[in-house]
GROMACS .gro file of C-alpha atoms in nm:
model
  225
    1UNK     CA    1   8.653  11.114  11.936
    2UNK     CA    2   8.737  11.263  12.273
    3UNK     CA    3   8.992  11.597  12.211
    4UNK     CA    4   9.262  11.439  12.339
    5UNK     CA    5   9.288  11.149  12.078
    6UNK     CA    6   9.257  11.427  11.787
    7UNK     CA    7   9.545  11.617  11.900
    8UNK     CA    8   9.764  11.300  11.947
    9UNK     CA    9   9.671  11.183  11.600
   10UNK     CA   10   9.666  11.462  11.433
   11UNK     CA   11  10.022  11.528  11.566
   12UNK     CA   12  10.134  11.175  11.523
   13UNK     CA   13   9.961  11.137  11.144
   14UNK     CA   14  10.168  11.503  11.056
   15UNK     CA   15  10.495  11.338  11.150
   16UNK     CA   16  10.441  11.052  10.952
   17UNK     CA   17  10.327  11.217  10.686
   18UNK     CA   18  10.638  11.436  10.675
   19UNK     CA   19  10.878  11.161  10.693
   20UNK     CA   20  10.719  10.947  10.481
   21UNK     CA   21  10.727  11.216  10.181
   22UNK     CA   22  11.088  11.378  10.266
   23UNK     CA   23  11.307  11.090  10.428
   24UNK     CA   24  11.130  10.716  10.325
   25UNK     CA   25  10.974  10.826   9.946
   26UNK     CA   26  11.386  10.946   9.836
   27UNK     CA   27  11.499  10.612   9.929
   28UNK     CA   28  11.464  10.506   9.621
   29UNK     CA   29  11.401  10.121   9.738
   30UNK     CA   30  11.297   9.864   9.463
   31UNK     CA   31  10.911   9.805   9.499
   32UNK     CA   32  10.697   9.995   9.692
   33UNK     CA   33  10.756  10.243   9.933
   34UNK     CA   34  10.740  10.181  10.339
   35UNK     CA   35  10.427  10.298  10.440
   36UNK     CA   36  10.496  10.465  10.809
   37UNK     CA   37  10.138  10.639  10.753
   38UNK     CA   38   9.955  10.301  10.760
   39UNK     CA   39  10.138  10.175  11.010
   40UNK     CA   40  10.060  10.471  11.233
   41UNK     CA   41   9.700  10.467  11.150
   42UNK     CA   42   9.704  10.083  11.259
   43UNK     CA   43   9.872  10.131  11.639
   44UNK     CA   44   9.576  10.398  11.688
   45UNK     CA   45   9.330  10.169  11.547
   46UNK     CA   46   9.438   9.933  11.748
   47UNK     CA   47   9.383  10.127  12.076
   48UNK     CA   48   9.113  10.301  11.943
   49UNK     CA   49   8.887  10.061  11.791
   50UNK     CA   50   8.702  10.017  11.475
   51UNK     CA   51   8.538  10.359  11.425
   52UNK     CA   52   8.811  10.541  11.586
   53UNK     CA   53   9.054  10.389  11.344
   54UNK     CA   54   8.812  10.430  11.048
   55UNK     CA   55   8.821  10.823  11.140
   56UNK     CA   56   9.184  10.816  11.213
   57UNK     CA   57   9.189  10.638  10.830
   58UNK     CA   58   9.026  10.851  10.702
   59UNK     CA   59   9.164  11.212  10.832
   60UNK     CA   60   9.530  11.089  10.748
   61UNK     CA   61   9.422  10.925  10.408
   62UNK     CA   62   9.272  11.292  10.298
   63UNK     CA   63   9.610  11.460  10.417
   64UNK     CA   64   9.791  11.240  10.235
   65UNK     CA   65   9.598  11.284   9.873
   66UNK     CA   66   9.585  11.626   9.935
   67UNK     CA   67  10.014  11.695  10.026
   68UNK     CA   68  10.210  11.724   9.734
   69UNK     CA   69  10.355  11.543   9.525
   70UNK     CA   70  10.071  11.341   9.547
   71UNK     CA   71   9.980  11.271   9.171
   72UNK     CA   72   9.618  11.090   9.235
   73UNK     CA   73   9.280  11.142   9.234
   74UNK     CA   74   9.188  11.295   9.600
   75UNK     CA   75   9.000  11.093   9.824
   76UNK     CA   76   9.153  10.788   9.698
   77UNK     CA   77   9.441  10.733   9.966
   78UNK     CA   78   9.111  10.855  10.217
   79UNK     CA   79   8.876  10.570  10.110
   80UNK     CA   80   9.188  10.287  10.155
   81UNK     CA   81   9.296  10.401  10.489
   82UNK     CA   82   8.924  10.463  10.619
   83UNK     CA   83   8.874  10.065  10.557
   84UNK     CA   84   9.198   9.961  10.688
   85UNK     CA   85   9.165  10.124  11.012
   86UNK     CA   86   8.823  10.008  11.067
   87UNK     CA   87   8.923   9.643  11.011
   88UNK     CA   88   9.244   9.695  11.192
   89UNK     CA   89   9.023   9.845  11.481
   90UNK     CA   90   8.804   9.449  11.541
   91UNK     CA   91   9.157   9.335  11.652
   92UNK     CA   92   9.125   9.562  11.931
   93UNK     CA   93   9.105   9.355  12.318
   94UNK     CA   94   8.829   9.427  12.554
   95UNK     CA   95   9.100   9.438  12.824
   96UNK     CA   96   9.348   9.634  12.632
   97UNK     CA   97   9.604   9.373  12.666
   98UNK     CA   98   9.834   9.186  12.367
   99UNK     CA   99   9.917   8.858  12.489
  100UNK     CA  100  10.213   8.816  12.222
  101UNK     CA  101  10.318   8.999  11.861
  102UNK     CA  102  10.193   8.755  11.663
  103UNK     CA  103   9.870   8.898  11.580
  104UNK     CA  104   9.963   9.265  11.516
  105UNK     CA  105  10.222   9.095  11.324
  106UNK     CA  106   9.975   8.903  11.106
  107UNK     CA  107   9.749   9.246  11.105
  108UNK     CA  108  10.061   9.459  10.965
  109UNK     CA  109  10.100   9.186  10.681
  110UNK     CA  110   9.709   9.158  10.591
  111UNK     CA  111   9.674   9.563  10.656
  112UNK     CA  112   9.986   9.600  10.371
  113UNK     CA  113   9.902   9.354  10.093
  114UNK     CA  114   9.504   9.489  10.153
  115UNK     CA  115   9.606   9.837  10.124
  116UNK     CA  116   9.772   9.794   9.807
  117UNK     CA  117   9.526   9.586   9.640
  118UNK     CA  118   9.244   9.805   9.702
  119UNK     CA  119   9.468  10.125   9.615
  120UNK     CA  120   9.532   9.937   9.312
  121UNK     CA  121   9.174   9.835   9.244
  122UNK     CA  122   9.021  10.210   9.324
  123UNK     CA  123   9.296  10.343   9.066
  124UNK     CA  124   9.131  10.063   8.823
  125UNK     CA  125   8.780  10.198   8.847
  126UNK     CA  126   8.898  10.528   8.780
  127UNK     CA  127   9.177  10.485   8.529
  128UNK     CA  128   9.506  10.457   8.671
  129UNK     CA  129   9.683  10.141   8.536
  130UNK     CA  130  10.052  10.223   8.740
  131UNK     CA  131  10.044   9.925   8.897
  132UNK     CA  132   9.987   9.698   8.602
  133UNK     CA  133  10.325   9.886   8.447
  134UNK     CA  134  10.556   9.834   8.772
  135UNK     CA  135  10.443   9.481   8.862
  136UNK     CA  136  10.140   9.351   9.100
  137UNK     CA  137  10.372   9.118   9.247
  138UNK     CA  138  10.651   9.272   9.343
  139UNK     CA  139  10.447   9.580   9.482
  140UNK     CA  140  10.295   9.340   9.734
  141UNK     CA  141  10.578   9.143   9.831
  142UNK     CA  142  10.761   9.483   9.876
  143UNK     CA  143  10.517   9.637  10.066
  144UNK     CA  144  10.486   9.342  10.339
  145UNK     CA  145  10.834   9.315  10.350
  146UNK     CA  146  10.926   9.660  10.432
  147UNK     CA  147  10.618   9.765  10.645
  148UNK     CA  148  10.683   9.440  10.832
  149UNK     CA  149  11.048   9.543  10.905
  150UNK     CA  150  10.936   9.875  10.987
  151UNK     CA  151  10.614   9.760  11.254
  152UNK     CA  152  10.834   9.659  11.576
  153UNK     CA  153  10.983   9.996  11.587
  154UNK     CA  154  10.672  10.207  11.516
  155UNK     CA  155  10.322   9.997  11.580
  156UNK     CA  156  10.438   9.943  12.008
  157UNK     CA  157  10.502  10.321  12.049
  158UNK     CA  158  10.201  10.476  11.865
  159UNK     CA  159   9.963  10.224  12.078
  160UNK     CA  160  10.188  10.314  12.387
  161UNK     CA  161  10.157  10.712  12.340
  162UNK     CA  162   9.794  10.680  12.217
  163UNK     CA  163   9.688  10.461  12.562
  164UNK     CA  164   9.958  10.710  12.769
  165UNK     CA  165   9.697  11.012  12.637
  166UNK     CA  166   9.435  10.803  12.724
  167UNK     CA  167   9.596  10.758  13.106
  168UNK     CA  168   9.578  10.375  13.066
  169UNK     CA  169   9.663  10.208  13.364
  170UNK     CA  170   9.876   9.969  13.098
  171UNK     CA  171  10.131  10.257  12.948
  172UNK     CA  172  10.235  10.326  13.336
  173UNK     CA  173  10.368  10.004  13.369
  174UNK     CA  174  10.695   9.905  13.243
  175UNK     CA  175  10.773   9.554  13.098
  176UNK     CA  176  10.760   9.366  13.372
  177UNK     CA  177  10.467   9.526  13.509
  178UNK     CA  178  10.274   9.424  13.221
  179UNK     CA  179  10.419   9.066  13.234
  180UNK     CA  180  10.296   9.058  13.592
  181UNK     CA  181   9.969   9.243  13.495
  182UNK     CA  182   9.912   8.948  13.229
  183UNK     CA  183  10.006   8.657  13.474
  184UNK     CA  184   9.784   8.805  13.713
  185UNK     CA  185   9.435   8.785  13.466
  186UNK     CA  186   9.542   8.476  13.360
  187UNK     CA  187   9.535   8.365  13.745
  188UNK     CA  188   9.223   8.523  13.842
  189UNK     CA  189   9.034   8.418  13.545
  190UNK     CA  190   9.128   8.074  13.614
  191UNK     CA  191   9.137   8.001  14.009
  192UNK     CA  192   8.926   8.326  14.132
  193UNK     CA  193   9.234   8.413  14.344
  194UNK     CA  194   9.450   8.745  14.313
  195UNK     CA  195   9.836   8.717  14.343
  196UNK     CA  196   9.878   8.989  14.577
  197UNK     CA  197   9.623   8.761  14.821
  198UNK     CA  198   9.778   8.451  14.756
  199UNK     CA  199   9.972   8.463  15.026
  200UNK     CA  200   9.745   8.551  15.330
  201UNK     CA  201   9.495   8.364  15.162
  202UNK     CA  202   9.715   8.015  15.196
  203UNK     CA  203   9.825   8.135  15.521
  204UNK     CA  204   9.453   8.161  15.599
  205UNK     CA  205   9.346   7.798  15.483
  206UNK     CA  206   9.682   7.659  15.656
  207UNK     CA  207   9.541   7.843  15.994
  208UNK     CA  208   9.185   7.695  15.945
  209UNK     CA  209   9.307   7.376  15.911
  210UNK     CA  210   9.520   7.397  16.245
  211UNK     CA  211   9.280   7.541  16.417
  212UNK     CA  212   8.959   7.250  16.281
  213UNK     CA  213   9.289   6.965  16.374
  214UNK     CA  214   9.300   7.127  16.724
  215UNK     CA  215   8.916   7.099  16.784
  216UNK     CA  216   8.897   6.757  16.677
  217UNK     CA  217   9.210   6.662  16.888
  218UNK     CA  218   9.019   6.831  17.178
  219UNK     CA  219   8.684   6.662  17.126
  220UNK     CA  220   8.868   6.344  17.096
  221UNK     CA  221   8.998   6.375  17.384
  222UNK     CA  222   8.704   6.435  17.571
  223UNK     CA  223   8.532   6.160  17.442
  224UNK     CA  224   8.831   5.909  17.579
  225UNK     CA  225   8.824   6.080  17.865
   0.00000   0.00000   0.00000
């Protein structure tokens, strides 16, 4: 990873951390917790990619088993995050554009339940049976519910700060910018014509035709002549 994307997510991955433990955790909300650490390590995988997310996964996974109070097994938080990024990460577009929210949508749902099944299955293998006692069920529902609540206000501005360190072309432009940006590929890739060159470029067929009408007025009129 270039220098620049470890400072940002180190930076952004602290913060989370921090208010995750001291503000969200002392909620004291029936179910599980909202996770603003996954959901932080998803807008980077997003813009990142697979292996960038995996790393991203991984590094704030670790911080997290290792900050108190953290009561399990270290490297287990690490292992869960590592494979959510990297699946997270396949979602990411060649051209760097999101045509709608449905998909990171469906990705925060899938990224929650996942996360909590395999944290629940890893603390299986090695003992930990907390989830049987507090419910399966509800710890899934919970999770989707609140991480999905929590997405539209996080997921946009992590990918928008990680692509602004990145000096995308796409975090310069403002909303309707981007609109125009994503009217404009679907254009091109379907005619071959740019918007900007619509214009001269109809004034230029409109001229042609004038000017091949003109000639064949002309010869025309030779030939009754």
């Amino acid at each position: 990873m270039r220098l620049n994307r470890i400072l940002l997510s180190s930076a952004l991955v602290v913060v989370a951390l921090v208010i995750q433990v001291s503000v969200l955790a002392r909620l004291h909300l029936p179910g599980a917790v909202p996770d603003l650490l996954l959901l932080t390590v998803l807008g980077l995988a997003m813009v990142y990619g697979h292996v960038g997310g995996a790393l991203v996964g991984f590094g704030a996974g670790l911080l997290a088993d290792l900050a108190p109070p953290a009561d399990h097994a270290a490297g287990r938080y690490a292992l869960v995050l590592c494979v959510t990024g990297y699946f997270a990460g396949l979602i990411k577009p060649e051209n760097g554009r999101l045509k709608s929210a449905t998909g990171p949508m469906a990705v925060v749902v899938a990224a929650a339940v996942g996360s909590t099944l395999l944290y629940a299955g890893v603390g299986a293998l090695v003992g930990d049976t907390a989830a049987r006692h507090v419910g399966l069920t509800g710890l899934l529902f919970s999770a989707a519910l609140y991480d999905l609540l929590l997405a539209p206000f996080v997921v946009p501005a992590i990918m928008w700060l990680a692509r602004r360190a990145d000096n995308d072309p796409l975090a310069e432009s403002g909303p309707a910018a981007k609109a125009g940006d994503i009217s404009t590929g679907w254009l091109s890739s379907g005619t071959g014509l740019r918007i900007g060159s619509q214009r001269g470029g109809l004034g230029g067929l409109k001229a042609k035709a004038r000017t091949r009408s003109a000639r064949v007025g002309r010869i025309k009129g030779v030939k009754r002549l």
